[in-house]
Amino acid sequence: MTKYEYGVRRAIVIEQVPGKVDMDKLVSLCKRRGFIFPSSDIYGGMGACYDYGPLGVELKNNVKKAWWKAVIQERDDMVGLDASILMHPQTWVASGHVEGFADPLVECKQCHQRWRADHIKDGKCPACGGDLTESRMFNLMFKTFVGPVEDEASVAYLRPETAQGIFVNFQNVLNSTRKKLPFGIAQMGKSFRNEITTGNFIFRMREFEQMEIEYFVRPGTDEDWFKHWVEQRFNWYTNLGIKKDNLRLRQHAKDELAHYARDCYDIEYLFPIGWSEIEGIANRTDFDLKQHSKYSGKDLSYFDEETKEHIIPYVIEPSAGVDRSVLAFLADSYDEEKDKEGLRVILRLHYALAPIKVAVLPLSRNEKLLPLSREVYNSLRNCWMVQYDDAQSIGRRYRRQDEIGTPFCVTIDFQSLEDEQVTVRERDNMRQIRVPIETLASTLDAKLNYEPLEVLPPGGKKWLGFD
Ligand code: ATP
């Protein structure tokens, strides 16, 4: 949470990092191939809002699925929630957002562009070099009105974080699930911030998605649980293929911490624009539950059966951005290889994240290949997102799939009509093997789960690369 008066925020270094993929290249690939478009493109775009296209929505959904699986499906101590975006306005008074969710704003006296003061390096306007006004605090929450009357009593806010929806549901979840401490609630969804300086593609948007956890623990056990979550969350990114060298932990200095926070680490990724936050993990003590208890008048304590005491749990909050994760996964997986046909662009996405898992490519548009090709396609799309492509040369089609990160291409040729086998080509090393159609789905399933193929399909050749 951006509580400027509670802590000093670090300026973000905005420059192209040598050796990292050019941000412009990513933006253009995303638009060309249907990952991400500027919002309301035909009207010239809407500042810092983006739309996810056919491939982008698959990638983004896969990121969210992987998070949900790691933090809920595979844990006994976590449950999910989907709270509404519009909440009672008192929520934001209690949480401190109405008072303090603000960034320092300066305006150029010459060109009148506005900037976030903590993003300015030399005291001059980054656009024209003009002098800047004194900074003033600017609240980042979007205000709206609920109902037909636009007066102070009907003011509501678009939530600037999903976290508060969890705190206000603490008792509801506790009563309905009978969870015992320690336990956590996770939710993901849209958040809105009227950011002063935007840019850098989907890194900083005004409408974005978050994946947040509030993990409730007994006071005194909070430091151990904090360590646990920092480690878990760091490993989540590397397990999904982010290179360790491109990820680091940064502990907040004392002057950066919110007044109630005991400790906070940012997980930072080496974006093309430099090291920047991808997720924050904070030990928020009992601040939020106490605040909501005070403002709502409701008891938000937990009755500890062991000690027969009412306690207010401490909270560990891992708070990640969906869009920043998507950007990190795209930047980290982007690769180029020179070959005899020019340049092979590959998105080496983790298989779990790849928008399309398998492409079915008949060798040509020859009618004889059509029935078998459609049959293979129909059988596989039952299991995964599969694309059928018969336009242009097979080489070009492989390239197209590499560029969108499709792990496997299945080619049906004239030989397939005779021997009921197809060629499977692997994205990362371009190796090819023949696989019987009968065992194609199970072979691909094992490969997509990174399983070594110890049991070979009958009549199939051993998969190269797994000795
Ligand atoms: P920053 O310092 O970059 O503004 P923050 O510290 O205010 O971020 P948090 O309030 O901790 O961010 O939000 C948690 C996560 O939500 C961030 O780590 C980031 O991934 C994501 N996030 C926050 N603001 C934005 C935004 N404007 N656009 C995209 N993602 C965002």
Coordinates of C-alpha atoms and ligand atoms in Angstrom, one line a residue:
M1 CA 0.0 0.0 0.0
T2 CA 1.2 3.4 -0.9
K3 CA 1.2 5.3 2.3
Y4 CA 3.7 8.0 1.7
E5 CA 3.5 9.8 5.0
Y6 CA 4.2 6.5 6.8
G7 CA 7.3 5.6 4.8
V8 CA 9.7 6.8 2.1
R9 CA 9.1 5.1 -1.2
R10 CA 12.2 4.3 -3.3
A11 CA 12.4 6.1 -6.7
I12 CA 12.1 3.7 -9.7
V13 CA 15.0 3.7 -12.1
I14 CA 13.5 3.8 -15.6
E15 CA 16.1 2.8 -18.2
Q16 CA 16.7 0.0 -20.6
V17 CA 18.8 -2.7 -19.0
P18 CA 21.6 -3.9 -21.4
G19 CA 21.1 -7.6 -22.4
K20 CA 17.4 -7.6 -21.5
V21 CA 14.8 -7.8 -24.2
D22 CA 13.8 -4.4 -25.4
M23 CA 10.5 -3.3 -24.0
D24 CA 9.4 -2.1 -27.4
K25 CA 10.0 -5.6 -28.9
L26 CA 7.8 -7.1 -26.2
V27 CA 5.1 -4.5 -26.7
S28 CA 5.1 -5.1 -30.5
L29 CA 5.1 -8.9 -30.2
C30 CA 2.2 -8.7 -27.7
K31 CA 0.2 -6.6 -30.1
R32 CA 1.1 -8.5 -33.3
R33 CA 0.3 -11.9 -31.9
G34 CA -2.7 -11.0 -29.8
F35 CA -1.4 -11.0 -26.2
I36 CA -2.0 -7.4 -25.2
F37 CA -3.6 -4.4 -26.8
P38 CA -3.9 -0.8 -25.6
S39 CA -7.4 -0.3 -24.2
S40 CA -9.9 1.4 -26.6
D41 CA -7.3 1.3 -29.3
I42 CA -9.5 2.7 -32.1
Y43 CA -10.0 5.9 -30.0
G44 CA -6.3 6.3 -29.4
G45 CA -6.0 4.3 -26.2
M46 CA -7.0 5.0 -22.6
G47 CA -4.1 6.0 -20.4
A48 CA -2.4 3.1 -18.6
C49 CA -5.2 0.6 -19.4
Y50 CA -4.7 -2.5 -21.5
D51 CA -6.8 -5.3 -22.9
Y52 CA -5.7 -8.9 -23.0
G53 CA -6.2 -10.5 -26.4
P54 CA -6.9 -14.2 -27.3
L55 CA -3.4 -15.4 -26.3
G56 CA -3.0 -12.9 -23.4
V57 CA -6.1 -14.0 -21.7
E58 CA -4.9 -17.6 -21.8
L59 CA -1.5 -16.6 -20.4
K60 CA -3.0 -14.5 -17.7
N61 CA -5.5 -17.2 -16.7
N62 CA -2.7 -19.7 -16.5
V63 CA -0.7 -17.4 -14.2
K64 CA -3.7 -17.0 -11.9
K65 CA -4.4 -20.8 -12.1
A66 CA -0.8 -21.5 -11.1
W67 CA -1.1 -19.1 -8.1
W68 CA -4.4 -20.6 -7.0
K69 CA -3.0 -24.1 -7.2
A70 CA 0.0 -23.2 -5.2
V71 CA -1.7 -21.1 -2.5
I72 CA -5.0 -22.9 -2.1
Q73 CA -5.4 -26.2 -3.9
E74 CA -2.1 -27.6 -2.6
R75 CA -2.5 -26.3 1.0
D76 CA -4.7 -27.4 3.9
D77 CA -4.5 -24.0 5.7
M78 CA -5.8 -21.7 2.9
V79 CA -9.2 -20.9 1.5
G80 CA -10.4 -18.6 -1.3
L81 CA -12.6 -15.6 -1.6
D82 CA -14.1 -13.3 -4.2
A83 CA -15.2 -10.1 -2.6
S84 CA -16.9 -7.2 -4.5
I85 CA -15.0 -4.3 -5.9
L86 CA -17.3 -1.7 -4.4
M87 CA -17.2 -1.8 -0.7
H88 CA -18.7 0.2 2.2
P89 CA -16.8 3.6 2.1
Q90 CA -16.0 3.2 5.8
T91 CA -13.7 0.3 4.8
W92 CA -11.3 2.8 3.3
V93 CA -11.5 5.2 6.3
A94 CA -10.6 2.3 8.6
S95 CA -7.8 1.0 6.4
G96 CA -6.2 4.4 6.2
H97 CA -6.7 4.8 2.4
V98 CA -8.9 7.9 2.5
E99 CA -6.4 9.6 4.7
G100 CA -3.1 8.4 3.4
F101 CA -3.2 6.5 0.1
A102 CA -1.5 9.2 -1.7
D103 CA 1.6 9.9 -3.8
P104 CA 3.5 13.3 -4.0
L105 CA 2.6 15.1 -7.2
V106 CA 4.5 17.9 -8.9
E107 CA 3.5 19.8 -12.0
C108 CA 5.8 21.4 -14.7
K109 CA 5.4 25.1 -14.7
Q110 CA 6.2 25.2 -18.4
C111 CA 4.5 22.2 -20.1
H112 CA 2.0 21.4 -17.3
Q113 CA 2.8 17.7 -17.3
R114 CA 2.3 16.0 -13.9
W115 CA 4.9 13.7 -12.3
R116 CA 5.3 11.7 -9.2
A117 CA 7.8 13.6 -7.2
D118 CA 9.7 10.5 -6.0
H119 CA 10.2 9.5 -9.7
I120 CA 12.1 12.8 -10.5
K121 CA 15.8 12.5 -10.5
D122 CA 17.2 16.1 -10.9
G123 CA 14.3 18.4 -9.9
K124 CA 13.4 19.2 -13.5
C125 CA 10.5 18.2 -15.7
P126 CA 11.6 14.9 -17.5
A127 CA 9.6 16.0 -20.6
C128 CA 10.9 19.6 -21.2
G129 CA 13.4 20.3 -18.5
G130 CA 11.1 23.0 -17.0
D131 CA 10.8 24.0 -13.3
L132 CA 8.4 22.1 -11.2
T133 CA 5.9 23.2 -8.6
E134 CA 6.1 22.2 -4.9
S135 CA 4.8 18.7 -4.4
R136 CA 1.4 18.1 -3.0
M137 CA -0.2 14.8 -2.0
F138 CA -2.6 13.2 -4.5
N139 CA -5.0 10.5 -3.4
L140 CA -4.9 7.5 -5.8
M141 CA -8.4 6.1 -5.2
F142 CA -11.0 6.4 -8.0
K143 CA -14.1 8.0 -6.6
T144 CA -17.6 7.2 -7.9
F145 CA -21.2 7.6 -6.7
V146 CA -23.6 4.7 -5.8
G147 CA -27.2 5.3 -6.7
P148 CA -28.9 8.1 -8.6
V149 CA -27.8 11.0 -6.4
E150 CA -24.3 12.4 -6.7
D151 CA -23.6 13.7 -3.2
E152 CA -21.1 13.1 -0.4
A153 CA -23.3 10.5 1.2
S154 CA -23.2 8.3 -1.9
V155 CA -19.5 8.4 -2.5
A156 CA -17.8 5.0 -3.1
Y157 CA -14.4 4.0 -4.2
L158 CA -13.1 1.5 -6.7
R159 CA -10.9 -0.7 -4.5
P160 CA -7.2 0.2 -4.7
E161 CA -6.3 -3.3 -3.4
T162 CA -8.1 -6.6 -2.9
A163 CA -6.8 -7.1 0.7
Q164 CA -9.5 -5.1 2.5
G165 CA -12.2 -7.5 1.1
I166 CA -10.4 -10.2 3.0
F167 CA -10.2 -8.4 6.3
V168 CA -13.9 -7.5 6.4
N169 CA -14.8 -11.1 5.7
F170 CA -12.5 -12.5 8.4
Q171 CA -15.4 -13.5 10.7
N172 CA -17.6 -14.8 7.9
V173 CA -14.9 -17.1 6.8
L174 CA -14.0 -18.1 10.3
N175 CA -17.6 -18.9 11.2
S176 CA -18.4 -20.8 8.0
T177 CA -15.2 -22.9 7.7
R178 CA -14.2 -23.4 11.4
K179 CA -10.6 -22.8 10.4
K180 CA -8.0 -22.8 13.2
L181 CA -5.0 -20.5 13.4
P182 CA -2.8 -20.4 11.5
F183 CA -4.8 -20.1 8.3
G184 CA -5.1 -17.8 5.3
I185 CA -7.5 -16.4 2.9
A186 CA -6.6 -15.7 -0.7
Q187 CA -8.3 -13.8 -3.4
M188 CA -7.5 -12.3 -6.8
G189 CA -9.2 -9.6 -8.8
K190 CA -9.2 -6.1 -10.2
S191 CA -7.8 -3.1 -8.3
F192 CA -7.8 0.5 -9.4
R193 CA -5.3 3.3 -8.8
N194 CA -5.3 6.7 -10.3
E195 CA -1.5 6.5 -10.8
I196 CA 0.2 9.9 -11.5
T197 CA 3.0 8.6 -13.7
T198 CA 2.2 5.5 -15.7
G199 CA 3.9 4.0 -18.7
N200 CA 6.2 1.0 -19.1
F201 CA 3.5 -1.1 -20.6
I202 CA 1.6 -3.2 -18.1
F203 CA 4.1 -2.5 -15.3
R204 CA 2.0 0.3 -13.9
M205 CA -1.6 0.6 -14.9
R206 CA -4.7 2.3 -13.5
E207 CA -6.7 -0.8 -13.7
F208 CA -4.9 -4.0 -12.9
E209 CA -5.2 -7.4 -11.2
Q210 CA -3.8 -8.5 -7.9
M211 CA -3.3 -11.9 -6.2
E212 CA -3.3 -11.3 -2.4
I213 CA -3.1 -13.5 0.7
E214 CA -3.9 -12.6 4.3
Y215 CA -2.4 -15.2 6.5
F216 CA -3.6 -15.1 10.1
V217 CA -1.2 -16.3 12.8
R218 CA -0.8 -16.3 16.6
P219 CA 1.2 -13.3 17.7
G220 CA 4.7 -14.5 18.5
T221 CA 4.7 -16.9 15.6
D222 CA 4.6 -14.2 13.0
E223 CA 8.3 -13.9 12.3
D224 CA 8.6 -17.6 11.4
W225 CA 5.5 -17.4 9.2
F226 CA 6.8 -14.3 7.5
K227 CA 10.0 -16.2 6.6
H228 CA 7.9 -19.1 5.3
W229 CA 5.9 -16.9 3.0
V230 CA 8.9 -15.0 1.7
E231 CA 10.5 -18.3 0.7
Q232 CA 7.3 -19.8 -0.7
R233 CA 6.5 -16.8 -2.8
F234 CA 10.1 -16.5 -4.1
N235 CA 10.1 -20.2 -5.1
W236 CA 6.8 -19.8 -6.9
Y237 CA 8.4 -17.6 -9.5
T238 CA 11.5 -19.8 -10.0
N239 CA 9.4 -23.0 -10.1
L240 CA 7.5 -21.4 -13.0
G241 CA 10.7 -20.8 -14.9
I242 CA 11.9 -17.3 -13.9
K243 CA 15.7 -17.4 -13.8
K244 CA 17.1 -17.0 -10.3
D245 CA 19.6 -14.4 -11.5
N246 CA 16.7 -12.2 -12.5
L247 CA 14.9 -12.3 -9.1
R248 CA 16.0 -10.8 -5.8
L249 CA 14.6 -10.0 -2.4
R250 CA 14.8 -6.5 -1.0
Q251 CA 14.1 -5.8 2.6
H252 CA 12.4 -2.5 3.3
A253 CA 14.5 -0.1 5.3
K254 CA 13.0 1.2 8.6
D255 CA 12.0 4.5 7.0
E256 CA 10.1 2.8 4.2
L257 CA 8.0 0.6 6.5
A258 CA 4.4 1.6 7.2
H259 CA 4.2 2.5 11.0
Y260 CA 2.3 -0.7 11.8
A261 CA 4.5 -3.0 9.7
R262 CA 7.1 -5.1 11.4
D263 CA 8.9 -6.2 8.3
C264 CA 8.5 -6.1 4.6
Y265 CA 10.3 -7.7 1.6
D266 CA 9.8 -6.9 -2.0
I267 CA 10.4 -9.6 -4.5
E268 CA 12.0 -7.7 -7.3
Y269 CA 12.4 -8.8 -10.9
L270 CA 15.0 -7.5 -13.4
F271 CA 12.6 -6.0 -15.8
P272 CA 13.8 -4.4 -19.1
I273 CA 13.4 -1.1 -17.2
G274 CA 15.5 -2.3 -14.2
W275 CA 14.9 -4.0 -10.9
S276 CA 11.4 -3.4 -9.8
E277 CA 8.8 -4.8 -7.4
I278 CA 6.7 -7.7 -8.6
E279 CA 5.3 -8.7 -5.1
G280 CA 5.5 -7.3 -1.6
I281 CA 5.3 -9.5 1.5
A282 CA 4.6 -7.6 4.8
N283 CA 4.1 -8.5 8.4
R284 CA 1.2 -6.2 9.1
T285 CA 0.8 -7.2 12.8
D286 CA -2.8 -6.9 14.1
F287 CA -3.3 -3.4 12.6
D288 CA -6.0 -4.2 10.0
L289 CA -8.3 -6.4 12.1
K290 CA -8.1 -3.9 15.0
Q291 CA -8.9 -1.0 12.7
H292 CA -11.9 -2.7 11.2
S293 CA -13.1 -3.8 14.6
K294 CA -12.8 -0.2 15.9
Y295 CA -14.7 1.3 12.9
S296 CA -17.4 -1.3 12.5
G297 CA -17.9 -1.9 16.2
K298 CA -17.8 -5.7 15.5
D299 CA -15.7 -8.1 17.4
L300 CA -13.0 -9.5 15.0
S301 CA -11.1 -11.5 17.6
Y302 CA -10.3 -15.2 17.4
F303 CA -11.2 -17.5 20.3
D304 CA -8.2 -19.7 21.0
E305 CA -9.5 -23.1 22.3
E306 CA -6.2 -24.0 23.7
T307 CA -5.6 -21.0 26.0
K308 CA -9.3 -20.0 26.2
E309 CA -8.4 -16.5 25.3
H310 CA -9.7 -14.1 22.7
I311 CA -6.8 -12.8 20.5
I312 CA -6.4 -10.6 17.5
P313 CA -4.3 -12.6 15.1
Y314 CA -1.2 -11.1 13.4
V315 CA -1.3 -11.0 9.6
I316 CA 1.3 -11.9 7.0
E317 CA 0.4 -10.4 3.6
P318 CA 2.0 -11.6 0.3
S319 CA 0.6 -9.2 -2.3
A320 CA 1.4 -9.9 -6.0
G321 CA 0.4 -8.3 -9.3
V322 CA -1.0 -10.5 -12.0
D323 CA 0.0 -8.1 -14.8
R324 CA 3.5 -7.5 -13.5
S325 CA 3.9 -11.3 -13.2
V326 CA 2.7 -11.7 -16.8
L327 CA 5.3 -9.1 -17.9
A328 CA 8.0 -10.8 -16.0
F329 CA 7.1 -14.2 -17.4
L330 CA 7.1 -12.7 -20.9
A331 CA 10.4 -10.8 -20.5
D332 CA 12.1 -13.8 -18.9
S333 CA 11.0 -16.3 -21.5
Y334 CA 11.7 -14.2 -24.6
D335 CA 14.6 -15.6 -26.6
E336 CA 16.1 -15.1 -30.1
E337 CA 18.2 -17.5 -32.1
K338 CA 19.9 -16.8 -35.4
D339 CA 19.4 -19.5 -38.0
K340 CA 19.6 -19.9 -41.7
E341 CA 16.2 -18.5 -42.3
G342 CA 17.0 -15.4 -40.2
L343 CA 15.8 -15.1 -36.6
R344 CA 13.9 -17.6 -34.6
V345 CA 11.9 -15.9 -31.8
I346 CA 10.9 -18.2 -29.0
L347 CA 8.9 -17.6 -25.9
R348 CA 10.3 -20.3 -23.6
L349 CA 7.4 -20.1 -21.2
H350 CA 6.9 -22.8 -18.6
Y351 CA 4.5 -25.3 -20.1
A352 CA 1.9 -24.6 -17.4
L353 CA 1.8 -21.0 -18.5
A354 CA 2.0 -21.4 -22.3
P355 CA -1.3 -20.1 -23.8
I356 CA -1.5 -22.9 -26.4
K357 CA -0.1 -26.3 -25.3
V358 CA -0.2 -28.1 -28.7
A359 CA -0.5 -27.1 -32.3
V360 CA -1.8 -29.6 -34.8
L361 CA -0.2 -29.0 -38.2
P362 CA -1.1 -31.0 -41.3
L363 CA 1.9 -31.1 -43.6
S364 CA -0.1 -29.5 -46.3
R365 CA -3.7 -28.6 -47.2
N366 CA -4.0 -31.8 -49.3
E367 CA -7.5 -33.2 -48.8
K368 CA -6.3 -36.7 -47.9
L369 CA -4.6 -35.3 -44.7
L370 CA -7.7 -33.5 -43.6
P371 CA -9.8 -36.2 -41.9
L372 CA -7.0 -37.6 -39.8
S373 CA -5.7 -34.1 -38.9
R374 CA -9.1 -33.0 -37.7
E375 CA -9.5 -36.3 -35.8
V376 CA -6.2 -35.7 -34.0
Y377 CA -7.1 -32.1 -33.3
N378 CA -10.5 -32.9 -31.9
S379 CA -9.1 -35.6 -29.6
L380 CA -6.5 -33.3 -28.2
R381 CA -8.6 -30.1 -27.7
N382 CA -10.5 -32.1 -25.1
C383 CA -7.5 -32.0 -22.9
W384 CA -5.8 -28.6 -23.6
M385 CA -5.9 -25.4 -25.6
V386 CA -4.9 -26.6 -29.0
Q387 CA -4.5 -24.7 -32.2
Y388 CA -5.1 -26.0 -35.7
D389 CA -3.0 -24.3 -38.4
D390 CA -2.7 -25.3 -42.1
A391 CA -1.7 -22.0 -43.6
Q392 CA 1.7 -21.5 -45.3
S393 CA 4.8 -23.7 -45.1
I394 CA 5.4 -26.0 -42.2
G395 CA 8.6 -24.1 -41.3
R396 CA 6.7 -20.9 -41.0
R397 CA 4.1 -22.5 -38.9
Y398 CA 6.7 -23.9 -36.5
R399 CA 8.1 -20.3 -36.2
R400 CA 4.7 -18.9 -35.5
Q401 CA 4.2 -21.4 -32.7
D402 CA 7.7 -20.8 -31.2
E403 CA 6.9 -17.1 -31.1
I404 CA 3.8 -17.6 -28.9
G405 CA 5.5 -20.3 -26.7
T406 CA 3.6 -23.4 -27.8
P407 CA 5.5 -26.3 -26.3
F408 CA 4.6 -29.0 -28.9
C409 CA 3.7 -29.2 -32.5
V410 CA 2.1 -32.3 -33.9
T411 CA 2.6 -32.8 -37.7
I412 CA 0.4 -35.2 -39.7
D413 CA 2.0 -36.3 -43.0
F414 CA 1.3 -38.9 -45.7
Q415 CA 3.2 -41.5 -43.7
S416 CA 0.8 -41.0 -40.8
L417 CA -2.0 -42.3 -43.0
E418 CA -0.1 -45.6 -43.4
D419 CA 1.5 -46.1 -40.0
E420 CA -0.9 -44.1 -37.7
Q421 CA 2.0 -42.2 -36.2
V422 CA 2.6 -38.5 -36.1
T423 CA 5.7 -36.3 -35.7
V424 CA 5.9 -34.4 -32.4
R425 CA 8.3 -31.4 -32.3
E426 CA 9.6 -29.9 -29.1
R427 CA 9.7 -26.0 -28.9
D428 CA 12.8 -25.6 -26.9
N429 CA 15.3 -27.8 -28.8
M430 CA 13.3 -28.5 -32.1
R431 CA 13.8 -32.3 -31.6
Q432 CA 11.3 -34.5 -33.3
I433 CA 10.1 -38.0 -32.7
R434 CA 7.4 -40.2 -34.2
V435 CA 4.6 -41.1 -31.8
P436 CA 1.7 -43.6 -32.4
I437 CA -1.6 -41.6 -32.5
E438 CA -3.0 -44.1 -30.0
T439 CA -0.6 -42.9 -27.3
L440 CA -0.2 -39.3 -28.4
A441 CA -2.4 -37.7 -25.7
S442 CA -0.7 -39.7 -22.9
T443 CA 2.8 -38.9 -24.3
L444 CA 2.0 -35.2 -24.5
D445 CA 0.4 -35.2 -21.1
A446 CA 3.6 -36.6 -19.6
K447 CA 5.8 -34.2 -21.5
L448 CA 3.6 -31.2 -20.5
N449 CA 4.0 -32.3 -16.9
Y450 CA 7.8 -32.5 -17.3
E451 CA 7.6 -36.2 -16.5
P452 CA 10.5 -38.3 -17.8
L453 CA 9.1 -40.9 -20.2
E454 CA 10.3 -44.0 -18.6
V455 CA 7.4 -46.2 -19.8
L456 CA 7.6 -46.0 -23.6
P457 CA 4.4 -46.0 -25.7
P458 CA 4.1 -49.4 -27.4
G459 CA 5.9 -49.2 -30.7
G460 CA 7.0 -45.6 -29.9
K461 CA 10.5 -44.5 -30.0
K462 CA 12.3 -43.4 -26.9
W463 CA 11.8 -39.6 -26.5
L464 CA 15.1 -38.0 -27.2
G465 CA 16.4 -35.9 -24.3
F466 CA 15.2 -38.4 -21.7
D467 CA 17.9 -41.0 -21.2
Ligands
ATP1 P1 4.7 0.5 -6.5 O1 5.6 0.9 -5.5 O2 5.3 -0.1 -7.7 O3 3.7 1.5 -6.9 P2 3.1 -0.7 -4.4 O4 4.2 -0.9 -3.4 O5 2.3 0.5 -4.3 O6 3.8 -0.7 -5.9 P3 1.5 -2.7 -3.5 O7 0.4 -1.8 -2.9 O8 2.4 -3.5 -2.6 O9 2.3 -2.0 -4.6 O10 0.7 -3.8 -4.4 C1 1.0 -5.1 -4.5 C2 1.4 -5.5 -6.0 O11 0.3 -5.1 -6.8 C3 2.6 -4.9 -6.5 O12 3.8 -5.7 -6.1 C4 2.4 -5.0 -8.0 O13 2.8 -6.2 -8.5 C5 0.9 -4.8 -8.1 N1 0.6 -3.4 -8.5 C6 0.5 -2.3 -7.6 N2 0.2 -1.2 -8.3 C7 0.1 -1.6 -9.6 C8 -0.1 -0.9 -10.8 N3 -0.4 0.4 -10.8 N4 -0.1 -1.6 -12.0 C9 0.1 -2.9 -12.0 N5 0.4 -3.6 -10.9 C10 0.4 -3.0 -9.7

